[in-house]
Coordinates of C-alpha atoms in Angstrom, one line a residue:
X12 CA 5.0 -47.7 -1.7
X13 CA 4.2 -48.0 2.0
X14 CA 7.0 -50.4 2.6
X15 CA 9.4 -48.1 0.9
X16 CA 8.4 -45.2 3.1
X17 CA 8.7 -47.2 6.2
X18 CA 12.2 -48.4 5.3
X19 CA 13.3 -44.9 4.3
X20 CA 11.9 -43.2 7.4
X21 CA 13.4 -45.8 9.6
X22 CA 16.8 -45.3 8.0
X23 CA 16.4 -41.6 8.3
X24 CA 15.8 -41.9 12.0
X25 CA 18.9 -44.0 12.4
X26 CA 21.0 -41.6 10.3
X27 CA 19.7 -38.6 12.3
X28 CA 20.6 -40.3 15.6
X29 CA 24.1 -41.0 14.3
X30 CA 24.5 -37.4 13.0
X31 CA 23.3 -36.1 16.4
X32 CA 25.7 -38.3 18.3
X33 CA 28.6 -37.5 16.1
X34 CA 28.1 -33.7 16.3
X35 CA 27.4 -33.8 20.0
X36 CA 30.6 -35.6 21.0
X37 CA 32.6 -33.7 18.3
X38 CA 31.7 -30.3 19.7
X39 CA 31.8 -31.3 23.4
X40 CA 35.3 -32.6 23.0
X41 CA 36.5 -29.1 22.3
X42 CA 38.6 -27.9 25.2
X43 CA 36.5 -24.8 25.9
X44 CA 34.6 -23.7 28.9
X45 CA 31.3 -22.7 27.4
X46 CA 29.9 -21.5 30.7
X47 CA 32.8 -19.0 30.9
X48 CA 31.8 -17.7 27.4
X49 CA 28.2 -17.2 28.5
X50 CA 29.3 -15.5 31.7
X51 CA 31.5 -13.0 30.0
X52 CA 34.4 -11.0 31.5
X53 CA 34.8 -10.3 35.2
X54 CA 32.7 -13.4 36.0
X55 CA 32.6 -14.4 39.6
X56 CA 33.0 -18.1 40.5
X57 CA 29.5 -18.1 42.0
X58 CA 27.9 -16.8 38.8
X59 CA 30.0 -19.2 36.8
X60 CA 28.7 -22.2 38.9
X61 CA 25.1 -21.0 38.5
X62 CA 25.5 -20.7 34.7
X63 CA 27.2 -24.1 34.4
X64 CA 24.3 -25.7 36.4
X65 CA 21.6 -23.9 34.4
X66 CA 23.2 -25.1 31.1
X67 CA 23.6 -28.6 32.4
X68 CA 27.4 -28.5 31.9
X69 CA 28.0 -29.7 35.5
X70 CA 26.7 -33.2 34.6
X71 CA 28.7 -36.1 33.0
X72 CA 28.9 -35.9 29.3
X73 CA 26.9 -39.1 28.9
X74 CA 24.1 -37.6 30.9
X75 CA 24.2 -34.5 28.8
X76 CA 24.0 -36.6 25.6
X77 CA 21.0 -38.6 26.9
X78 CA 19.2 -35.4 27.9
X79 CA 19.9 -33.8 24.5
X80 CA 18.7 -36.7 22.4
X81 CA 15.7 -37.5 24.6
X82 CA 14.8 -33.8 24.6
X83 CA 14.4 -33.9 20.8
X84 CA 11.7 -36.5 21.2
X85 CA 10.0 -35.7 24.6
X86 CA 11.2 -32.2 25.5
X87 CA 13.2 -30.9 28.4
X88 CA 12.9 -28.7 31.5
X89 CA 15.3 -25.8 31.9
X90 CA 15.4 -23.0 34.5
X91 CA 13.9 -20.8 31.7
X92 CA 11.0 -23.1 31.5
X93 CA 9.9 -26.2 29.7
X94 CA 11.3 -26.7 26.2
X95 CA 8.7 -28.7 24.1
X96 CA 9.8 -31.3 21.6
X97 CA 11.7 -31.1 19.4
X98 CA 14.0 -29.4 22.0
X99 CA 17.5 -28.7 20.7
X100 CA 18.7 -27.0 23.9
X101 CA 19.2 -23.4 25.0
X102 CA 21.4 -20.9 23.3
X103 CA 24.5 -20.0 25.3
X104 CA 24.5 -16.5 23.9
X105 CA 20.9 -15.3 24.0
X106 CA 19.3 -17.8 26.5
X107 CA 16.5 -18.5 24.0
X108 CA 15.4 -22.0 23.0
X109 CA 17.3 -23.1 19.9
X110 CA 14.2 -24.4 18.2
X111 CA 12.5 -21.1 18.6
X112 CA 15.5 -19.3 17.0
X113 CA 15.5 -21.7 14.1
X114 CA 11.7 -21.4 13.5
X115 CA 12.0 -17.6 13.6
X116 CA 14.7 -17.5 10.9
X117 CA 13.7 -20.5 8.7
X118 CA 10.7 -18.9 6.8
X119 CA 13.1 -16.4 5.2
X120 CA 15.5 -19.1 4.1
X121 CA 12.7 -21.3 2.8
X122 CA 11.1 -18.3 1.0
X123 CA 14.5 -17.6 -0.8
X124 CA 14.8 -21.3 -1.7
X125 CA 11.3 -21.9 -2.9
X126 CA 10.9 -18.6 -4.8
X127 CA 14.3 -19.0 -6.6
X128 CA 13.4 -22.7 -7.3
X129 CA 10.1 -21.8 -9.0
X130 CA 11.7 -19.2 -11.2
X131 CA 14.8 -21.0 -12.3
X132 CA 12.9 -24.3 -13.0
X133 CA 10.3 -22.5 -15.1
X134 CA 12.9 -20.5 -17.1
X135 CA 15.5 -23.3 -17.2
X136 CA 13.2 -26.1 -18.3
X137 CA 11.3 -23.9 -20.7
X138 CA 14.4 -22.5 -22.5
X139 CA 16.0 -25.9 -22.6
X140 CA 12.9 -27.5 -24.2
X141 CA 12.8 -24.6 -26.6
X142 CA 16.4 -25.1 -27.6
X143 CA 15.8 -28.9 -28.1
X144 CA 12.7 -28.2 -30.1
X145 CA 14.6 -25.7 -32.3
X146 CA 17.8 -27.8 -32.4
X147 CA 20.4 -26.4 -34.8
X148 CA 18.6 -23.1 -35.4
X149 CA 19.6 -19.6 -34.3
X150 CA 17.3 -19.9 -31.3
X151 CA 19.2 -23.0 -30.1
X152 CA 22.5 -21.3 -30.5
X153 CA 21.4 -18.1 -28.6
X154 CA 19.9 -20.1 -25.7
X155 CA 23.0 -22.3 -25.4
X156 CA 25.4 -19.4 -25.6
X157 CA 23.5 -17.4 -23.0
X158 CA 23.4 -20.4 -20.6
X159 CA 27.2 -20.8 -20.9
X160 CA 27.8 -17.1 -20.1
X161 CA 25.3 -16.9 -17.2
X162 CA 26.7 -20.1 -15.6
X163 CA 30.0 -18.3 -15.0
X164 CA 28.4 -15.9 -12.6
X165 CA 28.3 -16.3 -8.8
X166 CA 25.8 -14.8 -6.3
X167 CA 28.4 -12.8 -4.4
X168 CA 29.5 -11.2 -7.8
X169 CA 26.2 -10.7 -9.5
X170 CA 24.3 -9.7 -6.4
X171 CA 26.2 -6.5 -5.7
X172 CA 26.0 -5.6 -9.4
X173 CA 22.2 -5.9 -9.5
X174 CA 21.9 -4.0 -6.2
X175 CA 24.1 -1.2 -7.5
X176 CA 22.0 -0.8 -10.6
X177 CA 18.5 -1.3 -9.4
X178 CA 18.7 0.0 -5.8
X179 CA 21.6 2.4 -5.3
X180 CA 22.0 4.0 -8.8
X181 CA 18.5 4.2 -10.3
X182 CA 16.4 3.7 -7.2
X183 CA 14.0 1.5 -9.2
X184 CA 13.7 -0.9 -6.3
X185 CA 14.2 -1.0 -2.6
X186 CA 16.7 -3.1 -0.7
X187 CA 15.6 -6.7 -0.3
X188 CA 13.6 -7.2 2.8
X189 CA 11.6 -10.1 4.2
X190 CA 7.9 -9.7 4.9
X191 CA 5.9 -12.8 6.1
X192 CA 3.8 -14.3 3.3
X193 CA 0.8 -14.6 5.6
X194 CA 0.8 -10.9 6.4
X195 CA 1.3 -9.4 2.9
X196 CA 2.0 -11.8 -0.1
X197 CA 2.7 -8.9 -2.4
X198 CA 5.3 -7.3 -0.1
X199 CA 6.8 -10.8 0.5
X200 CA 7.3 -11.3 -3.3
X201 CA 8.5 -7.8 -4.0
X202 CA 10.9 -7.8 -1.1
X203 CA 12.7 -11.0 -2.3
X204 CA 12.4 -10.3 -6.0
X205 CA 16.1 -9.3 -6.5
X206 CA 17.6 -12.3 -4.6
X207 CA 15.2 -14.6 -6.6
X208 CA 16.3 -13.0 -9.9
X209 CA 20.0 -13.3 -9.1
X210 CA 19.6 -17.0 -8.0
X211 CA 17.4 -17.8 -11.0
X212 CA 20.0 -16.2 -13.4
X213 CA 22.7 -18.5 -12.1
X214 CA 20.7 -21.7 -11.8
X215 CA 18.7 -21.3 -14.9
X216 CA 21.8 -21.7 -17.1
X217 CA 22.5 -25.1 -15.6
X218 CA 19.0 -26.4 -16.1
X219 CA 18.8 -25.0 -19.6
X220 CA 21.8 -27.0 -20.7
X221 CA 20.7 -30.1 -18.8
X222 CA 17.1 -30.1 -20.1
X223 CA 18.2 -29.5 -23.6
X224 CA 20.8 -32.4 -23.6
X225 CA 18.4 -34.9 -21.9
X226 CA 15.6 -34.0 -24.2
X227 CA 17.7 -34.5 -27.3
X228 CA 18.9 -37.8 -25.9
X229 CA 15.3 -38.9 -25.2
X230 CA 14.3 -38.1 -28.7
X231 CA 16.7 -40.8 -29.9
X232 CA 15.2 -43.5 -27.7
X233 CA 13.5 -46.4 -29.3
X234 CA 10.0 -45.9 -27.8
X235 CA 10.0 -42.3 -29.1
X236 CA 11.0 -43.4 -32.6
X237 CA 8.2 -46.0 -32.4
X238 CA 5.7 -43.4 -31.5
X239 CA 6.8 -41.4 -34.5
X240 CA 6.5 -44.4 -36.8
X241 CA 2.9 -44.9 -35.7
X242 CA 2.1 -41.5 -37.1
X243 CA 1.8 -39.5 -33.9
X244 CA 2.5 -35.7 -34.3
X245 CA 5.9 -34.3 -33.4
X246 CA 4.4 -32.1 -30.7
X247 CA 2.6 -35.0 -29.1
X248 CA 5.7 -37.2 -29.1
X249 CA 7.8 -34.4 -27.8
X250 CA 5.7 -33.6 -24.7
X251 CA 4.0 -37.0 -24.1
X252 CA 7.0 -39.3 -24.4
X253 CA 10.3 -37.5 -24.6
X254 CA 9.7 -34.7 -22.1
X255 CA 8.6 -37.0 -19.2
X256 CA 11.6 -39.3 -19.7
X257 CA 14.0 -36.3 -19.6
X258 CA 12.9 -35.3 -16.2
X259 CA 14.6 -38.1 -14.2
X260 CA 18.2 -36.8 -14.4
X261 CA 16.8 -33.3 -13.8
X262 CA 15.0 -34.4 -10.6
X263 CA 18.3 -36.0 -9.4
X264 CA 20.2 -32.8 -9.8
X265 CA 17.3 -30.8 -8.4
X266 CA 17.5 -32.8 -5.1
X267 CA 21.2 -32.0 -4.8
X268 CA 20.7 -28.3 -5.7
X269 CA 17.9 -27.9 -3.2
X270 CA 20.3 -29.1 -0.5
X271 CA 23.0 -26.8 -1.8
X272 CA 20.6 -23.9 -1.8
X273 CA 19.7 -24.5 1.9
X274 CA 23.3 -25.0 2.8
X275 CA 24.5 -22.1 0.7
X276 CA 21.9 -19.7 2.0
X277 CA 24.6 -18.0 4.1
X278 CA 26.1 -16.5 0.9
X279 CA 22.7 -15.2 -0.4
X280 CA 21.7 -13.8 3.0
X281 CA 24.9 -12.0 3.6
X282 CA 25.0 -10.6 0.0
X283 CA 21.5 -9.1 0.4
X284 CA 21.7 -8.5 4.2
X285 CA 18.8 -10.8 5.0
X286 CA 18.6 -12.4 8.5
X287 CA 17.9 -16.0 7.6
X288 CA 19.0 -19.4 8.9
X289 CA 22.3 -19.3 7.0
X290 CA 23.3 -16.0 8.6
X291 CA 22.2 -17.4 12.0
X292 CA 24.6 -20.3 11.5
X293 CA 27.5 -18.0 10.9
X294 CA 26.7 -15.9 13.9
X295 CA 26.4 -18.9 16.2
X296 CA 29.8 -20.1 15.0
X297 CA 31.4 -16.7 15.6
X298 CA 30.0 -16.5 19.1
X299 CA 30.8 -20.2 19.8
X300 CA 27.1 -20.8 20.6
X301 CA 27.4 -24.6 20.6
X302 CA 23.7 -25.6 21.1
X303 CA 22.6 -23.2 18.3
X304 CA 25.2 -24.5 15.9
X305 CA 24.3 -28.1 16.6
X306 CA 20.6 -27.4 16.2
X307 CA 21.1 -25.8 12.8
X308 CA 23.3 -28.7 11.7
X309 CA 20.7 -31.3 12.7
X310 CA 17.9 -29.2 11.2
X311 CA 19.8 -29.0 7.9
X312 CA 20.5 -32.8 7.9
X313 CA 16.8 -33.5 8.5
X314 CA 15.9 -31.5 5.4
X315 CA 18.5 -33.1 3.2
X316 CA 17.2 -36.6 4.2
X317 CA 13.6 -35.5 3.5
X318 CA 14.6 -34.2 0.1
X319 CA 16.2 -37.5 -0.8
X320 CA 13.0 -39.4 0.1
X321 CA 11.0 -36.9 -2.0
X322 CA 13.3 -37.4 -5.0
X323 CA 12.9 -41.2 -4.8
X324 CA 9.1 -40.8 -4.7
X325 CA 9.3 -38.5 -7.7
X326 CA 11.2 -41.1 -9.7
X327 CA 8.3 -43.5 -9.4
X328 CA 5.8 -40.9 -10.4
X329 CA 7.7 -39.7 -13.4
X330 CA 8.7 -43.1 -14.7
X331 CA 6.3 -46.0 -14.0
X332 CA 9.2 -48.5 -14.8
X333 CA 10.9 -47.5 -11.6
X334 CA 9.8 -49.7 -8.7
X335 CA 10.4 -48.4 -5.2
X336 CA 10.4 -51.9 -3.7

């Protein structure tokens, strides 16, 4: 286990370096004067020179790259002050440290992802197991049919419909709003309930079909039939042997979906007018805020790598036959 973690973490560091180098040189090869963008209209040559110096754009590109990469590990000094590690630079548009902007927006995006995840996993796995347990019955047909219908919806379609019914027409609920969990857990949950419900509706359908099919497949495995032949109860065999084995493909898809949820947060946040990390990424692209865009890309890449490692660890926990070495 320890050797596996060391190998994966080492590989993750190398990949993050390559991603950082690729994005840096890709963006900085754009024929655009970012100092002029920060200076605005009617910018004097003196102000332009000062801004270029403050942003470090007057240095050779290799020097800028070294300062950028070393700043992630050791921090950097700017005219605005010292930027502690991990330092991802200074925003061209606001003048704030990029890391501070990411940390300020990320709790909302994380809350959306985790809350939706808990709901759609609970409902999806539960309904899928129920359909597999009642295979061939009316319950199985209803669950399978509902999952097919719900899987055709998208957040940008279902979100406005739910808002129109629950918020604008009936007034049963207020517009989604983010409250820090540490300040008021109840307000935090209530403010994000509508986005969670919409996300759960869409993703539950996928996990219902998947958990049902994988459970039915596991029930045909030899070790499950052997357990039945030994006289074990249907309920015990279902949950002790078949259910655990059915989780491996679900964990695989879950790792991909978590990355998609983080990457697709922009759709959810714009649909429900929430100022999260996805919305910040779009705003930075519109304003051509290069350091902020690069910082968000590196931050997202880090989480995707982290999720891949967690998925591999989950394999070994779910199925003892899997050897990480």
